[in-house]
mmCIF file of C-alpha atoms in Angstrom:
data_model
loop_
_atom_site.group_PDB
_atom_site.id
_atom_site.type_symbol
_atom_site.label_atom_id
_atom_site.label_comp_id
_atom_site.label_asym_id
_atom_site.label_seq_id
_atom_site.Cartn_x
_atom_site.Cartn_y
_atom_site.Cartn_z
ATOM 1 C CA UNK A 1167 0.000 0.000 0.000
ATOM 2 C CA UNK A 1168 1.385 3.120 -0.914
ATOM 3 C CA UNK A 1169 1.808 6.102 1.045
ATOM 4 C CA UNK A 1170 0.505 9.440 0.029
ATOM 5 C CA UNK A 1171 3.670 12.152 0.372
ATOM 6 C CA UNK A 1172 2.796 15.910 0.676
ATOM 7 C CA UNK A 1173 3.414 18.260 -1.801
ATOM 8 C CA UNK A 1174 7.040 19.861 -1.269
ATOM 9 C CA UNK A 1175 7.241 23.375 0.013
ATOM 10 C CA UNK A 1176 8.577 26.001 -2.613
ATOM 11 C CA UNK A 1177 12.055 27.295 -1.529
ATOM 12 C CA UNK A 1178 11.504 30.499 -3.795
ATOM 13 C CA UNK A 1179 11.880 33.690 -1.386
ATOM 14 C CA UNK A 1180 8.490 35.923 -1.830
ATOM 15 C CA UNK A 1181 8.746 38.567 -4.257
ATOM 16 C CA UNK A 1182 9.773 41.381 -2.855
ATOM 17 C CA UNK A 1183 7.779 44.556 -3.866
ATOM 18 C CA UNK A 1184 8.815 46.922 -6.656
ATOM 19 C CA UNK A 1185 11.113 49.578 -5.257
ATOM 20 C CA UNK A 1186 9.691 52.981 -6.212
ATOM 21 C CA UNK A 1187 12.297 54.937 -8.870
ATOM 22 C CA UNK A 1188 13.467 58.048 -7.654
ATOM 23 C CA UNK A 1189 13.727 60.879 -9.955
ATOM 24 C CA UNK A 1190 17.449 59.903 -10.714
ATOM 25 C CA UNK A 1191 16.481 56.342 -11.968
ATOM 26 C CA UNK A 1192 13.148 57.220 -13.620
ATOM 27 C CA UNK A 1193 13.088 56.839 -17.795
ATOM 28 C CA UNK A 1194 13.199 60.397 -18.805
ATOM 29 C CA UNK A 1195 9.894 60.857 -21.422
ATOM 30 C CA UNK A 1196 11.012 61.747 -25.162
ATOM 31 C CA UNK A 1197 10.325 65.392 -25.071
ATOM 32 C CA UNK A 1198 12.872 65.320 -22.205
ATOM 33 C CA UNK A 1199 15.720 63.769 -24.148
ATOM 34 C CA UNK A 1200 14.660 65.985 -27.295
ATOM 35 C CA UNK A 1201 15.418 69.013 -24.579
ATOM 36 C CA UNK A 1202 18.362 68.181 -23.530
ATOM 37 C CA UNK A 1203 20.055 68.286 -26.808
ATOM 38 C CA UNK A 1204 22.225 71.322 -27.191
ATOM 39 C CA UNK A 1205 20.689 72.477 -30.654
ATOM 40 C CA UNK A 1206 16.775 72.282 -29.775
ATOM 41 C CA UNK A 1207 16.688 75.934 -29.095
ATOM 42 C CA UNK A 1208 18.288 76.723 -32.340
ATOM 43 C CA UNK A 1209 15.772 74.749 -34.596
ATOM 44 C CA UNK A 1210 12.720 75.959 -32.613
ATOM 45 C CA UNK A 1211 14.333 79.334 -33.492
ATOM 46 C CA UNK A 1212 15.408 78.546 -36.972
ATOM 47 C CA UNK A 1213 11.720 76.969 -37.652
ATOM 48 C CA UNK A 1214 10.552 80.435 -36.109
ATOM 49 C CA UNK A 1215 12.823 82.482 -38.241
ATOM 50 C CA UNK A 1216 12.004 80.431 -41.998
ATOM 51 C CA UNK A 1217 8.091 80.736 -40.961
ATOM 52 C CA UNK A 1218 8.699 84.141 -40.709
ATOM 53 C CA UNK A 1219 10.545 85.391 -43.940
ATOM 54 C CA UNK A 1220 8.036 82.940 -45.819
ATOM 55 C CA UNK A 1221 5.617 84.519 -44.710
ATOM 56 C CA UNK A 1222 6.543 87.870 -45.630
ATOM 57 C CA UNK A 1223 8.597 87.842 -48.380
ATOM 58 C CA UNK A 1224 7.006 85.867 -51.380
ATOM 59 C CA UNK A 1225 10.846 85.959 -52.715
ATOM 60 C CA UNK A 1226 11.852 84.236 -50.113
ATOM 61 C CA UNK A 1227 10.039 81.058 -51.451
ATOM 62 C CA UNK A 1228 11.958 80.490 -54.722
ATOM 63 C CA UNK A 1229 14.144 77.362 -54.814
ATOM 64 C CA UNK A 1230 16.585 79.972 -55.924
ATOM 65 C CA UNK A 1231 16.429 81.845 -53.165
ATOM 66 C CA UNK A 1232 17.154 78.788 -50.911
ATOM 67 C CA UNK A 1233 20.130 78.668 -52.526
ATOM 68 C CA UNK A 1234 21.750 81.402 -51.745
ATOM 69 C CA UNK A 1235 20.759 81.587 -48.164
ATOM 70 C CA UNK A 1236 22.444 78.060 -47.894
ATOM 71 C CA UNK A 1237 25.262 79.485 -49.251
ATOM 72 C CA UNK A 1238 25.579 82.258 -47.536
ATOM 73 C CA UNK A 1239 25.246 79.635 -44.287
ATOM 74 C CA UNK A 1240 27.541 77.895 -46.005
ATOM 75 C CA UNK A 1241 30.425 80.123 -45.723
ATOM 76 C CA UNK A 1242 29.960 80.863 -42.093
ATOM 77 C CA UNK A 1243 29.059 77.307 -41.046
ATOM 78 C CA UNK A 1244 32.219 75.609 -42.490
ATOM 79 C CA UNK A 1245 33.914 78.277 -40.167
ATOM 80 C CA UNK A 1246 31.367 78.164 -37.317
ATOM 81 C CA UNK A 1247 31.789 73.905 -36.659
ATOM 82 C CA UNK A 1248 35.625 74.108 -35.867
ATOM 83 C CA UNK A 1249 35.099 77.183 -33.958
ATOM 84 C CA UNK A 1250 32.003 75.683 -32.029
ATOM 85 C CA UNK A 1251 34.498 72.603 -31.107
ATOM 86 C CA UNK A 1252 37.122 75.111 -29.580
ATOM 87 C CA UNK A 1253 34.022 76.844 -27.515
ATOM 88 C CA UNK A 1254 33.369 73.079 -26.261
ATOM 89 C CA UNK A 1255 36.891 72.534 -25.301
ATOM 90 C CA UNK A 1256 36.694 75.796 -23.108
ATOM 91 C CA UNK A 1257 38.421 78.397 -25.499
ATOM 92 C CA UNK A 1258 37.718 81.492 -28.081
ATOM 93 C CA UNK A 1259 39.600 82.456 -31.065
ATOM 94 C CA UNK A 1260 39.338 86.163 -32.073
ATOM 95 C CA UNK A 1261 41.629 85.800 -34.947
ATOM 96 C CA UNK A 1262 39.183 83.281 -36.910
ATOM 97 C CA UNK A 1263 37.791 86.183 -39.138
ATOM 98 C CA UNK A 1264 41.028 87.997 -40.265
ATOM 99 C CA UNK A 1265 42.859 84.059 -40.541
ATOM 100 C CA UNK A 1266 40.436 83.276 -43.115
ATOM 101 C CA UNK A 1267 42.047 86.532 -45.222
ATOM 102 C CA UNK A 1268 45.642 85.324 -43.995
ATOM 103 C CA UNK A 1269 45.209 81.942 -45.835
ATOM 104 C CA UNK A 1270 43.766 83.583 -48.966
ATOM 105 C CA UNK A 1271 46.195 86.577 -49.298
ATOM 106 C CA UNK A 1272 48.864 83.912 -48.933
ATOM 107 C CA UNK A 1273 47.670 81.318 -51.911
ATOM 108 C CA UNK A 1274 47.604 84.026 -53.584
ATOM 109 C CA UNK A 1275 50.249 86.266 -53.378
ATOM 110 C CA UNK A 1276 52.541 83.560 -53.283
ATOM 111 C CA UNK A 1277 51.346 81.870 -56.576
ATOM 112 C CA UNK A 1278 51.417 85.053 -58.497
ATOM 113 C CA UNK A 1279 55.133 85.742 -57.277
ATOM 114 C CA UNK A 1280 56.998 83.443 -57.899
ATOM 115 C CA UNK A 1281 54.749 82.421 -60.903
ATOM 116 C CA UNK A 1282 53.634 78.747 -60.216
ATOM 117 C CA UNK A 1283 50.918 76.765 -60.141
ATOM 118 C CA UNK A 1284 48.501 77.857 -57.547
ATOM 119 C CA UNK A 1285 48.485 74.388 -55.839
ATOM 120 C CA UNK A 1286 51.855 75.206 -54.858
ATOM 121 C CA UNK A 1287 50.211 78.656 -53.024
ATOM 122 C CA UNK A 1288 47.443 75.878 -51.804
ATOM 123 C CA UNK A 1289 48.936 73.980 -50.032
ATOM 124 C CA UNK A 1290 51.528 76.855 -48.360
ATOM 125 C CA UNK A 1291 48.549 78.442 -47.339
ATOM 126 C CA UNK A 1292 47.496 75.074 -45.604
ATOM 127 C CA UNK A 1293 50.806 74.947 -43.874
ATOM 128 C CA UNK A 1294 50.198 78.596 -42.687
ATOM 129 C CA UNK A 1295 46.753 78.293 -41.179
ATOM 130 C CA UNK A 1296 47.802 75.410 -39.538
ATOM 131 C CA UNK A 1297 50.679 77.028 -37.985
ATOM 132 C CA UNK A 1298 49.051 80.021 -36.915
ATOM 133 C CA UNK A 1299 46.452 77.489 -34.917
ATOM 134 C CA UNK A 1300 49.191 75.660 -33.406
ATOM 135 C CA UNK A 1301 50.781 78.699 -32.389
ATOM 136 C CA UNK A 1302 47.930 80.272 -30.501
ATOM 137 C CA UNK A 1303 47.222 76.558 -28.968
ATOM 138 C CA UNK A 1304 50.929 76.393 -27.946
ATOM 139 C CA UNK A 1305 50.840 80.286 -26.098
ATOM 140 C CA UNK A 1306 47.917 79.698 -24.471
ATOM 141 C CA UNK A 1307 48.866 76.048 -22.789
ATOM 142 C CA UNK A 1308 52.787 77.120 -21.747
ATOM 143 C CA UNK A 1309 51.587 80.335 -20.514
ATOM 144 C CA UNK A 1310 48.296 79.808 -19.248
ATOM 145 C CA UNK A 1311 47.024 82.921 -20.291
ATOM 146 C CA UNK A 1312 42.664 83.497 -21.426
ATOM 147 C CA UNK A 1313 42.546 82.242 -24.884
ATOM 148 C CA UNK A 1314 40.513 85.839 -25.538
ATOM 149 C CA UNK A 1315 44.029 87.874 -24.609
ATOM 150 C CA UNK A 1316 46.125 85.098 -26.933
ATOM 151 C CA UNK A 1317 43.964 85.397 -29.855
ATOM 152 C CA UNK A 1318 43.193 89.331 -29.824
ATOM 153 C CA UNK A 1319 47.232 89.416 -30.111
ATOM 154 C CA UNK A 1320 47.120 87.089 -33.097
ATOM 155 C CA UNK A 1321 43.615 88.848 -34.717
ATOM 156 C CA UNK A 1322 45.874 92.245 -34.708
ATOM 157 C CA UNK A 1323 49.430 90.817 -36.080
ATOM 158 C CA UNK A 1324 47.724 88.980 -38.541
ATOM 159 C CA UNK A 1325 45.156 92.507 -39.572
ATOM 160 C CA UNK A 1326 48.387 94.602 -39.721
ATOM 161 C CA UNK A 1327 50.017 91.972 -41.478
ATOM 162 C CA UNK A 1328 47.505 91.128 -44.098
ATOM 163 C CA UNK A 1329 47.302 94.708 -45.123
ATOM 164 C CA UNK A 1330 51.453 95.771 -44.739
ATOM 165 C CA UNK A 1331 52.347 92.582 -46.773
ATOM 166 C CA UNK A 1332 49.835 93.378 -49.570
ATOM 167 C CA UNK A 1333 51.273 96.663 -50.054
ATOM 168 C CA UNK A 1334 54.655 95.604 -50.239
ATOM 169 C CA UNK A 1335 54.288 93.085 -53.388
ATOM 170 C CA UNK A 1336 51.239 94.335 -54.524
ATOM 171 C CA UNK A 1337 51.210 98.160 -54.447
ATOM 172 C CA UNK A 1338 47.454 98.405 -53.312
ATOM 173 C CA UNK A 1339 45.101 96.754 -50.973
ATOM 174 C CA UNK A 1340 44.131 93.907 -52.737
ATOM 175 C CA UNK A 1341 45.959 90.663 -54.018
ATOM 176 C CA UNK A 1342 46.820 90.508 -57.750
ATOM 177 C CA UNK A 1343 44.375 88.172 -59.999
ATOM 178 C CA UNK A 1344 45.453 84.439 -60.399
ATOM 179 C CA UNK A 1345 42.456 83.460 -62.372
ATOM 180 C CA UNK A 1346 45.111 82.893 -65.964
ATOM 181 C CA UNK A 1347 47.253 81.031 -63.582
ATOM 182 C CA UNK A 1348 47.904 76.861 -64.067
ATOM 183 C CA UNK A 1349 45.931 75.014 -61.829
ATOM 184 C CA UNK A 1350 43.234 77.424 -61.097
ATOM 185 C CA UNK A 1351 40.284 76.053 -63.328
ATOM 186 C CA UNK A 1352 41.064 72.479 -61.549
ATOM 187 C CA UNK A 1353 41.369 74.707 -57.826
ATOM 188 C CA UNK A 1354 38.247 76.293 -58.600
ATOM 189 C CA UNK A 1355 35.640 72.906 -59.400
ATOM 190 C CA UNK A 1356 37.021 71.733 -55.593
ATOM 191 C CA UNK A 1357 36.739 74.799 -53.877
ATOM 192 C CA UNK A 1358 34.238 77.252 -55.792
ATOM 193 C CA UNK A 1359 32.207 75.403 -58.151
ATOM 194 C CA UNK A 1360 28.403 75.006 -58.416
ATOM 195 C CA UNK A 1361 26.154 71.721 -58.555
ATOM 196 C CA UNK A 1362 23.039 71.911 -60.204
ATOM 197 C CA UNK A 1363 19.814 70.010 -58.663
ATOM 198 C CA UNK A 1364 16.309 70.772 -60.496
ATOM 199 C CA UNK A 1365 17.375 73.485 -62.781
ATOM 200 C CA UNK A 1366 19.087 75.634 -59.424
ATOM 201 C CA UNK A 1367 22.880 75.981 -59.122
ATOM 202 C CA UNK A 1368 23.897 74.989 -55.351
ATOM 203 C CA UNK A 1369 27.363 76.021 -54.362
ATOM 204 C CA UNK A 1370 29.656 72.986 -53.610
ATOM 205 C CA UNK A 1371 30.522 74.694 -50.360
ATOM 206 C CA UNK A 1372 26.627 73.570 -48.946
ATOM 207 C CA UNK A 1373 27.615 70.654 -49.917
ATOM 208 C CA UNK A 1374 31.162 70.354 -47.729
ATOM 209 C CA UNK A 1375 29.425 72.375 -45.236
ATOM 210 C CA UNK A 1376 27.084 69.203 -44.266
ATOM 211 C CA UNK A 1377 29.945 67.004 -44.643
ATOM 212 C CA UNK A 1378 32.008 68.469 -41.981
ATOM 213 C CA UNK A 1379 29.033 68.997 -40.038
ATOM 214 C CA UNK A 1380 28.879 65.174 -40.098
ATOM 215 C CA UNK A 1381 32.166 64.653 -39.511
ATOM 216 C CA UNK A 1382 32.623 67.046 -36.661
ATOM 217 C CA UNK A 1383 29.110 65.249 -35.254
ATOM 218 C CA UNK A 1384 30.894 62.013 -35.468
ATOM 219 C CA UNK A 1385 33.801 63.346 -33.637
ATOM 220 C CA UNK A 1386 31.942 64.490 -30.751
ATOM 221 C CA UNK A 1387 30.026 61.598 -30.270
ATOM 222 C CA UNK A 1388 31.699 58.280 -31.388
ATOM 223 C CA UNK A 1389 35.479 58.953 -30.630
ATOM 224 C CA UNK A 1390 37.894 59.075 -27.557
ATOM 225 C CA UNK A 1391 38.811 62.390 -29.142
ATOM 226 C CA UNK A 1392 35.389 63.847 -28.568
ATOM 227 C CA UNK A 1393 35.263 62.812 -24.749
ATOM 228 C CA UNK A 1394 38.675 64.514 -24.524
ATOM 229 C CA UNK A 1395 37.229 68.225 -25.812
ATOM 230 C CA UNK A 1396 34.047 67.808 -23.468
ATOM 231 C CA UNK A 1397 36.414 66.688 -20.485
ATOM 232 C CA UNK A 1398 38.953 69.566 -20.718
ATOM 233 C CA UNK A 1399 35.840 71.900 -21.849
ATOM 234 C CA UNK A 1400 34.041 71.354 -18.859
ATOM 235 C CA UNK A 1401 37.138 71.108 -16.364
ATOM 236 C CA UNK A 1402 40.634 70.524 -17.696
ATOM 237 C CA UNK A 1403 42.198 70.178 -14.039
ATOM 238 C CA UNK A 1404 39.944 66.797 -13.424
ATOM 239 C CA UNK A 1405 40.227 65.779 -17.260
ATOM 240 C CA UNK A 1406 44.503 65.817 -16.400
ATOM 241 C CA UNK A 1407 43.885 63.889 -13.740
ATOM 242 C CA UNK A 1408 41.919 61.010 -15.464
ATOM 243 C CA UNK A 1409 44.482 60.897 -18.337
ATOM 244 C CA UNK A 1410 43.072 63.160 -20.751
ATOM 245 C CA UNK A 1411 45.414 64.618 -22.849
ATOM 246 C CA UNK A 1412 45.227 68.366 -22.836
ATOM 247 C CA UNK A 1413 47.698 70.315 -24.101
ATOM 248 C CA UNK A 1414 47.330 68.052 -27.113
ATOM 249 C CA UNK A 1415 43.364 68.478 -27.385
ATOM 250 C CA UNK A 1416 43.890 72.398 -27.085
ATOM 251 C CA UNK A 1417 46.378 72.739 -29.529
ATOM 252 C CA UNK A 1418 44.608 70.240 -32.396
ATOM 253 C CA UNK A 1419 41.453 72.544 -31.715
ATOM 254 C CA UNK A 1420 43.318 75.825 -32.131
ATOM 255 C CA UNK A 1421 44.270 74.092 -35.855
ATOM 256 C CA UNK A 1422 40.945 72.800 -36.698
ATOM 257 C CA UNK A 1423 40.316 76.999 -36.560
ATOM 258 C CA UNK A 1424 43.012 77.378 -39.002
ATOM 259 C CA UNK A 1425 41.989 74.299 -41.119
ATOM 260 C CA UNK A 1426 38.536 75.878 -41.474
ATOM 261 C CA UNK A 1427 40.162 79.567 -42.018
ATOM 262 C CA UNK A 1428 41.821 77.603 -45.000
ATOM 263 C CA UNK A 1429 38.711 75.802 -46.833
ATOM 264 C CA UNK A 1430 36.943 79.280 -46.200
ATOM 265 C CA UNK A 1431 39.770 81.314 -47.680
ATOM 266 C CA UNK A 1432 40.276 78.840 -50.459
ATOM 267 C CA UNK A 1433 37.139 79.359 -51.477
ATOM 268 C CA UNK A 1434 37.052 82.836 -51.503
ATOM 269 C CA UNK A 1435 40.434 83.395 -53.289
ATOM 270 C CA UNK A 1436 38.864 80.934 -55.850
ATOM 271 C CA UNK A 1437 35.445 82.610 -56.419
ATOM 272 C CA UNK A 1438 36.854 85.966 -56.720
ATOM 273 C CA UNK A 1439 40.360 85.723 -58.393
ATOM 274 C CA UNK A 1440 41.449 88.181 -55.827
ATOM 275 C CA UNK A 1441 41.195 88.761 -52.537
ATOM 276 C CA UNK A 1442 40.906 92.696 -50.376
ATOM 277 C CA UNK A 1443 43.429 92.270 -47.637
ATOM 278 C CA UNK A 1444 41.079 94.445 -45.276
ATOM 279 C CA UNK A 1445 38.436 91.231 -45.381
ATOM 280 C CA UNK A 1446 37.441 89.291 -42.562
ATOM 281 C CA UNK A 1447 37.426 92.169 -39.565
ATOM 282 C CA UNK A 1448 34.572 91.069 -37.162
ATOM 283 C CA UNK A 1449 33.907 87.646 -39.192
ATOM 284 C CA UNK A 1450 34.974 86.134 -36.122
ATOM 285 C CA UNK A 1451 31.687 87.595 -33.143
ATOM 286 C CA UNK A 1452 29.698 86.064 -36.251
ATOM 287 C CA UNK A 1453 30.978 82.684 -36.185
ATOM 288 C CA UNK A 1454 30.910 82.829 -32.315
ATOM 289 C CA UNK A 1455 26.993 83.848 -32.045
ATOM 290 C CA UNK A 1456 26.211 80.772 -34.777
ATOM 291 C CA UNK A 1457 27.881 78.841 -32.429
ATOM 292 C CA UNK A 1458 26.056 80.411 -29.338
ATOM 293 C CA UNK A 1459 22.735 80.534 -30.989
ATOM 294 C CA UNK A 1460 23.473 76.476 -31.719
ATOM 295 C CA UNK A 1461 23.660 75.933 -28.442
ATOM 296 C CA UNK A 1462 27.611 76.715 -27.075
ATOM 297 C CA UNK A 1463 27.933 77.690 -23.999
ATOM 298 C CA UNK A 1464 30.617 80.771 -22.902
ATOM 299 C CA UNK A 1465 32.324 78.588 -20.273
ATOM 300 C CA UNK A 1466 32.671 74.915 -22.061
ATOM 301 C CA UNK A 1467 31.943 71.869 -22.134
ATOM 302 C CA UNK A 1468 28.571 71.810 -23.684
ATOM 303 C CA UNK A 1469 27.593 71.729 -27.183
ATOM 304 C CA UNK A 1470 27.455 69.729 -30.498
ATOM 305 C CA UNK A 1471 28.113 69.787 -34.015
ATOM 306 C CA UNK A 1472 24.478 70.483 -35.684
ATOM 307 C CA UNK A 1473 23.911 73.184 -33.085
ATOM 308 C CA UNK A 1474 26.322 75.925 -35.330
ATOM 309 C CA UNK A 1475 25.072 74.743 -38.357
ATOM 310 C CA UNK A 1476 21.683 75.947 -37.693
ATOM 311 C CA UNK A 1477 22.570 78.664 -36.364
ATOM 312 C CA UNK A 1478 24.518 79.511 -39.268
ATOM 313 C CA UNK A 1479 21.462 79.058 -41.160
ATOM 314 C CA UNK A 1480 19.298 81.282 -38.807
ATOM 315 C CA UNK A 1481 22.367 84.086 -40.174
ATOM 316 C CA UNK A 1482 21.711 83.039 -44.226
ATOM 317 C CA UNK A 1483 17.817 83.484 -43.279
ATOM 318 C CA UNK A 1484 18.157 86.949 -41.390
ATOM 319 C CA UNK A 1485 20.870 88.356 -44.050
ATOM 320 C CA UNK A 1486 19.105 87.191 -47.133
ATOM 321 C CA UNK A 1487 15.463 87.663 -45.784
ATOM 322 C CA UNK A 1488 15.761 91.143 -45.066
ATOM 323 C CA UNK A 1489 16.677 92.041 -48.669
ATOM 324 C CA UNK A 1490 13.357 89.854 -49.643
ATOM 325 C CA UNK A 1491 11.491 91.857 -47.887
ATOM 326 C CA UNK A 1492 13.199 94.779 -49.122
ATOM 327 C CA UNK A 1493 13.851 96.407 -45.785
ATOM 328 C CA UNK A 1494 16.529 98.464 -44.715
ATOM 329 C CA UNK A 1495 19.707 96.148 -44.696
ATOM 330 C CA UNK A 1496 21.137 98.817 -41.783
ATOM 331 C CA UNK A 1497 18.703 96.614 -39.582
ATOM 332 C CA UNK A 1498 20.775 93.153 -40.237
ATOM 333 C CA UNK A 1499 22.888 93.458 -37.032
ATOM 334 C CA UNK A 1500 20.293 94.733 -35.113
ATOM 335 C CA UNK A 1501 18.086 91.598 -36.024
ATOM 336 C CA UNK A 1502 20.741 89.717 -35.571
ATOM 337 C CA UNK A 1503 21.653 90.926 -31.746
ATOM 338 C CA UNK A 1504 17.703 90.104 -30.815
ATOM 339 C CA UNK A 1505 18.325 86.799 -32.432
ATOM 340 C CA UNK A 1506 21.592 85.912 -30.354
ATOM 341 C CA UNK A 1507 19.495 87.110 -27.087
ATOM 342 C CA UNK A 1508 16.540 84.930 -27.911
ATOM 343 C CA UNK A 1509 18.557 82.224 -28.786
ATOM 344 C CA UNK A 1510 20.624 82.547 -25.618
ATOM 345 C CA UNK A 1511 16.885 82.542 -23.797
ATOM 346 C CA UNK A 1512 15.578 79.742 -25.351
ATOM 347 C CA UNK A 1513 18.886 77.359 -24.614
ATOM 348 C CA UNK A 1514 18.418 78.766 -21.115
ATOM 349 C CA UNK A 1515 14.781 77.629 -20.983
ATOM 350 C CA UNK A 1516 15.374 74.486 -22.736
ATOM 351 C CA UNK A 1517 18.289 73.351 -20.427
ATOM 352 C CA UNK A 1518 16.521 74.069 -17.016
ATOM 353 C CA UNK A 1519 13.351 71.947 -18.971
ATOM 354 C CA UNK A 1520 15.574 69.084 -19.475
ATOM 355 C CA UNK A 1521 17.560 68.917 -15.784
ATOM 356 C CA UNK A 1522 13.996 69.641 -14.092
ATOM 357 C CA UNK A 1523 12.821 66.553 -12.185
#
């Protein structure tokens, strides 16, 4: 006869009750992680701005029109992305605007003088701009002196010498013409040409523009490299101390200015044939606003790639719009000081939004 057993207890503990999430565990909801990027102020404000022009100025509309307010973003983005990444990494450069002139007065002058092909000038040029970064990157980390003293110094050599070297092989203010000169129909296609798309010429420098943009996006966000410029951004004494390298990410910042300043004055040289040696004065508070507007803060650390880009957009919009609407182009930097303080507003708003609990 068999004997009935009882069922065997369950060894499982009890469940123990859900512990409630605290607001530094809870899943943030996806308008919250769409605030916290550094550029949602600038498209709200860019969306703003292109609504606005549309709406009152029918010229604004044309696919032509498009086209040259990309271009004219164009232009200052390409410059505004290298100088955005310096802002990140804690730093200004005031001689951005007149470096830009530097590069082209020195393709130029060079390839007329000694009467070679202007690749030769090119890549000199390159060489320069580079230099000129690495030299302000080099001052600033052996003395320790503000990046804005270092670079004012460099934005007033390189004005007086733009304009006192022009003189001396040129007679005048202006560079001589190179457009008869070998290699400058194959320098022009890469750095001045146009694309057309649907019957509308788009200048090729759009086109780099988004491809930096890219670039300097994938920089920031998928590289050791990147993590080094928010680190010494946001506190270079505790980035040291964790390894980060950052004399090195200082200086290779400084010459990402000075590559830019090159594209940019490549392009110029190339469009025009010649270049005024008195260019580029005050080029450099516009590239530092795009980045500001994009979402840059003053004192490091925080920022992206995309924010400058629309924020150099916002500046094709407001410069080209105006004359659209056929208003008084003495306005532009007036509209464009309301636009820095709303933008600087709206990043405010949207970062206490996205750290609120």
């Amino acid at each position: 006869m068999t004997q009935a057993t009882a069922p065997a207890a369950s060894t499982s503990p009890p469940a123990s009750p859900a512990s409630p999430k605290d607001g530094r565990t809870a899943d943030r909801s996806l308008a919250r992680r769409l605030l916290a990027r550094p550029e949602i102020g600038a498209l709200i404000a860019a969306v703003g701005v292109y609504a606005f022009f549309f709406a009152v100025a029918p010229a604004f509309r044309d696919a032509g029109s498009l086209a040259t307010v990309l271009y004219q973003a164009s232009v200052m983005g390409i410059m505004a992305i290298p100088v955005a990444l310096l802002m990140i990494g804690g730093e200004f450069d005031l001689s951005a605007g007149v470096a830009v002139t530097t590069s082209a007065l020195t393709a130029g002058i060079l390839s007329f003088q000694l009467s070679t092909n202007v690749w030769t000038g090119v890549l000199v040029a390159l060489v320069a701009s580079l230099a000129v970064g690495a030299f302000n990157g080099w001052l600033l980390v052996w003395t320790g002196l503000p990046s804005f003293l270092i670079t004012l110094g460099s934005f007033l050599v390189l004005q007086g010498a733009n304009l006192a070297v022009t003189k001396i092989f040129t007679g005048n203010v202006a560079s001589d013409s190179i457009s008869d000169m070998d290699g400058f129909d194959q320098a022009k296609k890469v750095f001045a040409s146009e694309i057309g798309i649907g019957g509308v010429n788009f200048k090729i420098t759009i086109f780099y523009w988004l491809i930096f943009a890219a670039a300097a996006t994938w920089l920031l966000l998928r590289t050791k490299i990147g993590n080094w410029i928010f680190a010494v951004g946001g506190n270079k004494e505790s980035a040291r101390a964790v390894g980060v390298p950052v004399d090195f990410t200082k200086i290779a910042l400084f010459m990402g200015v000075g590559a830019g300043a090159w594209f940019v004055g490549m392009h110029l040289l190339f469009s025009f044939n010649t270049v005024q040696s008195g260019e580029g004065v005050g080029n450099e508070f516009l590239y530092i606003i795009a980045a500001v507007i994009g979402g840059c803060l003053l004192t490091g650390g925080y920022g992206s790639a995309i924010g400058p880009v629309i924020g150099a957009f916002i500046f094709g919009m407001v410069s080209q719009g105006i004359v659209y609407a056929n208003w008084n182009p003495d306005w532009f930097k007036a509209f464009l000081g309301v636009m820095l303080l709303l933008a600087a507003l709206v990043n405010l708003w949207v970062r206490r939004q996205a750290t609120r609990r």
